Coordinates of C-alpha atoms in Angstrom, one line a residue:
X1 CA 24.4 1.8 39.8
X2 CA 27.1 4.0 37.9
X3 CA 29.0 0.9 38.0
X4 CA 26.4 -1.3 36.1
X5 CA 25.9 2.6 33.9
X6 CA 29.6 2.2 32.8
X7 CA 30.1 -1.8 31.7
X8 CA 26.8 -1.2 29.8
X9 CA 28.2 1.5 28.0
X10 CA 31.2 -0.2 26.8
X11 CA 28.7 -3.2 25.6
X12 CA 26.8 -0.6 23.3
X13 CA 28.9 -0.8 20.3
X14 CA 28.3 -5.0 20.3
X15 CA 24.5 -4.6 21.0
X16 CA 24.4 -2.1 18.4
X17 CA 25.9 -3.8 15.8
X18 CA 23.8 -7.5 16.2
X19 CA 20.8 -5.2 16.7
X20 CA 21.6 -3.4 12.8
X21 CA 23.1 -6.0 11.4
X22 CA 21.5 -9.0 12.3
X23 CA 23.0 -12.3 10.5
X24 CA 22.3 -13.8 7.0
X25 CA 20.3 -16.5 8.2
X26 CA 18.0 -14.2 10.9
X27 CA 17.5 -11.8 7.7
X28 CA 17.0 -13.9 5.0
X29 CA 14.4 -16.0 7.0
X30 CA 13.1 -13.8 9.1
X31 CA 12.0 -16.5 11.5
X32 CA 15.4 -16.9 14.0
X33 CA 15.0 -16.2 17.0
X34 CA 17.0 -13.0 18.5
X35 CA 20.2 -13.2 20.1
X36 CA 19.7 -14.5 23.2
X37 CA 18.7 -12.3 26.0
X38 CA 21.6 -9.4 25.6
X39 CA 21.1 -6.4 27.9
X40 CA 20.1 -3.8 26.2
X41 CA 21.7 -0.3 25.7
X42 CA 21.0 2.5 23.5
X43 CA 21.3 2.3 19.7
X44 CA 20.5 6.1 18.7
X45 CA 19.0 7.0 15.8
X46 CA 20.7 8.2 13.1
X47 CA 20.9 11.5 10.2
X48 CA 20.6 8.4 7.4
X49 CA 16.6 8.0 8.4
X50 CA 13.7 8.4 6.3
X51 CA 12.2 11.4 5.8
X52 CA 9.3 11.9 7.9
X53 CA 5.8 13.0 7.0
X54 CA 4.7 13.1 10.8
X55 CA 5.4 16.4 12.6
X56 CA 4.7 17.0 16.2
X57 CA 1.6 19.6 16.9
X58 CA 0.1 18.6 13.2
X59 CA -2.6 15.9 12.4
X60 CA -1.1 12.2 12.7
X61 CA -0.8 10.7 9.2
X62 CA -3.9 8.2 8.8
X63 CA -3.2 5.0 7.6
X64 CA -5.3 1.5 6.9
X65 CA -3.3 -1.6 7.9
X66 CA -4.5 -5.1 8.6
X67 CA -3.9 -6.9 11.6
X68 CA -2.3 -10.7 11.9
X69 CA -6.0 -11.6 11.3
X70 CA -6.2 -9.5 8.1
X71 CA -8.5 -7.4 9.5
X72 CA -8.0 -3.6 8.3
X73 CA -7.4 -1.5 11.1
X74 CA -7.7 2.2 10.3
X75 CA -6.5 5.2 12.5
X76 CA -9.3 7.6 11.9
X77 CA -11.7 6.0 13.7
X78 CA -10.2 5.8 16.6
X79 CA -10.4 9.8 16.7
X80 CA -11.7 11.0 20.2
X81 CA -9.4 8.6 22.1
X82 CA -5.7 8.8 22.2
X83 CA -3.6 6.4 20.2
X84 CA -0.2 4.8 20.9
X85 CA 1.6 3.4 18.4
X86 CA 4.6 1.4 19.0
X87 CA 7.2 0.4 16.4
X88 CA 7.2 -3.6 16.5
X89 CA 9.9 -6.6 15.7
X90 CA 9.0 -9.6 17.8
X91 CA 12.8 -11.0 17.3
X92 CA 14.7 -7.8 18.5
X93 CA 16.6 -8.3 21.5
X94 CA 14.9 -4.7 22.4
X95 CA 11.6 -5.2 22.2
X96 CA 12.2 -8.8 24.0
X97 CA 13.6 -7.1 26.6
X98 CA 10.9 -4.2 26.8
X99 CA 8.2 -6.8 26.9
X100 CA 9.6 -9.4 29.4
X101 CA 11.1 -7.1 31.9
X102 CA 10.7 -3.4 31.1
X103 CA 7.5 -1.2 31.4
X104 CA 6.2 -3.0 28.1
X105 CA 5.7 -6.1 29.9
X106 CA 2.1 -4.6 31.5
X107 CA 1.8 -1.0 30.2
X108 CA -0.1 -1.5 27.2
X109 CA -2.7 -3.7 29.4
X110 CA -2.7 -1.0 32.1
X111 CA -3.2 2.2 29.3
X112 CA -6.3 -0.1 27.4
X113 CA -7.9 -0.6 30.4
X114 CA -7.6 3.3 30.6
X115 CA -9.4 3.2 27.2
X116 CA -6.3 3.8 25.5
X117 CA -6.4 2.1 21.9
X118 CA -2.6 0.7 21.7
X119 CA -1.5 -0.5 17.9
X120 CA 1.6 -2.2 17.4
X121 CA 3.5 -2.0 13.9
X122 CA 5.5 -4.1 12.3
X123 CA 7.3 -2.6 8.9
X124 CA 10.0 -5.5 8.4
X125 CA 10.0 -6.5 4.9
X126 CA 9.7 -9.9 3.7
X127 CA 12.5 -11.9 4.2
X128 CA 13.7 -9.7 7.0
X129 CA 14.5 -10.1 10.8
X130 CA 10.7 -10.6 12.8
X131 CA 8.8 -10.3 9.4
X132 CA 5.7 -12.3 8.8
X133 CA 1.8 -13.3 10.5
X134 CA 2.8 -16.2 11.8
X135 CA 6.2 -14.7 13.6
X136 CA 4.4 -12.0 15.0
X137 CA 1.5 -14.2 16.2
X138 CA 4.1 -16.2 18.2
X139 CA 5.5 -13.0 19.7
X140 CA 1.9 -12.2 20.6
X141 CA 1.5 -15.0 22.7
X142 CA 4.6 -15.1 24.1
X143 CA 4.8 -11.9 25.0
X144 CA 1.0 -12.3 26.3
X145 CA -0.1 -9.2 23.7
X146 CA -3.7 -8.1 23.8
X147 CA -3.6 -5.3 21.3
X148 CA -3.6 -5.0 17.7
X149 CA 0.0 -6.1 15.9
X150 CA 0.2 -4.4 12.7
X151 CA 1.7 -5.5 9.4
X152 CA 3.4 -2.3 7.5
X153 CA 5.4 -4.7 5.0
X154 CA 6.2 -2.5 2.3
X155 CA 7.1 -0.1 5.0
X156 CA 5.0 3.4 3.9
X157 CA 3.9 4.0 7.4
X158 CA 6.6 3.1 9.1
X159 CA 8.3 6.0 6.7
X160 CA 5.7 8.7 6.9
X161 CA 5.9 8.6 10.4
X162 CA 9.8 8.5 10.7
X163 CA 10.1 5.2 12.6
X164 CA 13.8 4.2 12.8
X165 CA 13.5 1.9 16.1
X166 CA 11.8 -1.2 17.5
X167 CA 10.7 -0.2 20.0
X168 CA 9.9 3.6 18.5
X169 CA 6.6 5.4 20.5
X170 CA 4.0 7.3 18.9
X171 CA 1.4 9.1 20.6
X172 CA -1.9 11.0 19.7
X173 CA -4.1 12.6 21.3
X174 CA -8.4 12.8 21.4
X175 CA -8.0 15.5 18.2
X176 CA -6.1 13.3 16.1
X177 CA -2.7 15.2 16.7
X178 CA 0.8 13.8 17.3
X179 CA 2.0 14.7 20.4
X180 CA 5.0 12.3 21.8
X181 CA 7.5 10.8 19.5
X182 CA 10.7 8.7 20.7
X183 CA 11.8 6.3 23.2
X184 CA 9.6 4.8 26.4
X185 CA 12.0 5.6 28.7
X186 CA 15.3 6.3 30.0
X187 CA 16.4 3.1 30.8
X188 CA 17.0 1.0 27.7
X189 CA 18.8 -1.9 29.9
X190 CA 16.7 -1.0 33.2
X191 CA 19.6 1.4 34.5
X192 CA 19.0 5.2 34.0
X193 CA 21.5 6.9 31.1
X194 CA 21.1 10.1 32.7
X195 CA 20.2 10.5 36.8
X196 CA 19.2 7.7 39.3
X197 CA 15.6 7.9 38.3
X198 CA 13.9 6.2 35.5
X199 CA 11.4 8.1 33.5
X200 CA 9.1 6.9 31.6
X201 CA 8.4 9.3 28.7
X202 CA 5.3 7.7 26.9
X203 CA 3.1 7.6 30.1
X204 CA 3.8 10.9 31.2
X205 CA 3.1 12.6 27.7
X206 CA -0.3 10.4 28.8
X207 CA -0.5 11.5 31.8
X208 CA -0.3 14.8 30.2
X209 CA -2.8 14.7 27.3
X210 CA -5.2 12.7 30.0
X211 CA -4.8 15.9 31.9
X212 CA -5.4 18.2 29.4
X213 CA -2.3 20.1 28.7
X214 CA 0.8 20.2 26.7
X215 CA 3.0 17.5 26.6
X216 CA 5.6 18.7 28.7
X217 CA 8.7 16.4 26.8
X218 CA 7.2 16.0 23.3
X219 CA 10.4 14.3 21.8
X220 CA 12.9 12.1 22.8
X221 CA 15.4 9.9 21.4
X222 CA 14.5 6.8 20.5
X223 CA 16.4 3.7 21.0
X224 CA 16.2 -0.1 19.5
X225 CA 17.1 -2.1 16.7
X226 CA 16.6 -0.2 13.0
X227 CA 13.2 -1.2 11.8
X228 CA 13.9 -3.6 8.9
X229 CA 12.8 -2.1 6.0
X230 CA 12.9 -3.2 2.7
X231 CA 16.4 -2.9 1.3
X232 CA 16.8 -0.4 -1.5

């Protein structure tokens, strides 16, 4: 296992660098598919993110977005059930990997059926990597999605909330607060980065605010590809 640990490490600086800087023609078209199938490793976040309206312990930031359906989806009225949001981009070789053989394959399903409202956002631009309805609605289905996907194209929420990874996990709780913020687990290529056991962070800070107390790791860091956001 520290064998596998090591040889993933020394691949981080490639995945990385497809994962931030993804090719003229992924970018400009925003419909290529992602590099095929790399493992994944961790692509920390970095000091050049935007600043952040969210704060843990304080009210989530509400937002209206509308879904691949253009139906507006609004945060507010889900108060009294907790929320997670999950930072989306249907072509990162991160959240392909997440959804086809990590714990995002069947954990949205398994939390929903908990009554657990799961929203997915996307806040690629136009013309960037996974951007678009129709993209996204292909992801959906491939990746057998049964929550809402999100469109965040100018990017405001995706800001205000200090999103700088797909996949980057949000969670809120019955009041309306934000409780969790970072990665899903500690695994980004299924092998532990720290230990022999894999945690995953978002469904214990679940299991904790379905219990009633304080969220006993609040904030982690997240790992992914950098959320495509308009260019500046």
């Amino acid at each position: 296992m520290k064998k596998i640990a090591s040889l993933a490490a020394l691949a981080l600086p490639l995945l990385a660098a497809a994962c931030t800087k993804p090719s003229a023609t992924t970018d400009t078209a925003g419909t290529t598919a992602a590099p095929a199938t790399p493992s994944p490793a961790p692509s920390p976040a970095t000091a050049a993110a935007p600043a952040a309206e969210a704060a843990l312990g304080k009210p989530a930031p509400d937002f209206t977005l509308r879904d691949l359906e253009g139906k507006e989806v609004h945060l507010a009225d889900f108060k009294g059930k907790t929320v997670v949001l999950e930072w989306f981009n249907p072509e990162c070789p991160f959240v392909k990997h997440n959804h086809t053989k990590g714990p995002l394959k069947d954990m949205a399903k398994r939390q929903l059926e908990k009554g657990v409202v799961w929203l997915a956002i996307n806040s690629g631009a136009p013309g960037k990597q996974g951007h678009g309805a129709e993209v996204n609605k292909k992801g959906k289905e491939t990746y057998g999605i049964e929550h809402p996907i999100l469109l965040d194209e100018e990017g405001s929420v995706g800001k205000r909330y200090g999103a700088q990874r797909t996949p980057h996990m949000y969670v809120v709780d019955p009041q309306g607060t934000l409780v969790y913020r970072g990665a899903i687990d500690n695994a980004p290529d299924g092998d532990p980065t720290e230990g022999d056991k894999v945690i995953n962070y978002v469904e214990a800070a679940l299991a904790d605010v379905e219990a009633k107390r304080p969220v006993a790791k609040p904030e982690t860091e997240a790992y992914g590809c950098t959320v495509k956001y308009a260019s500046k």
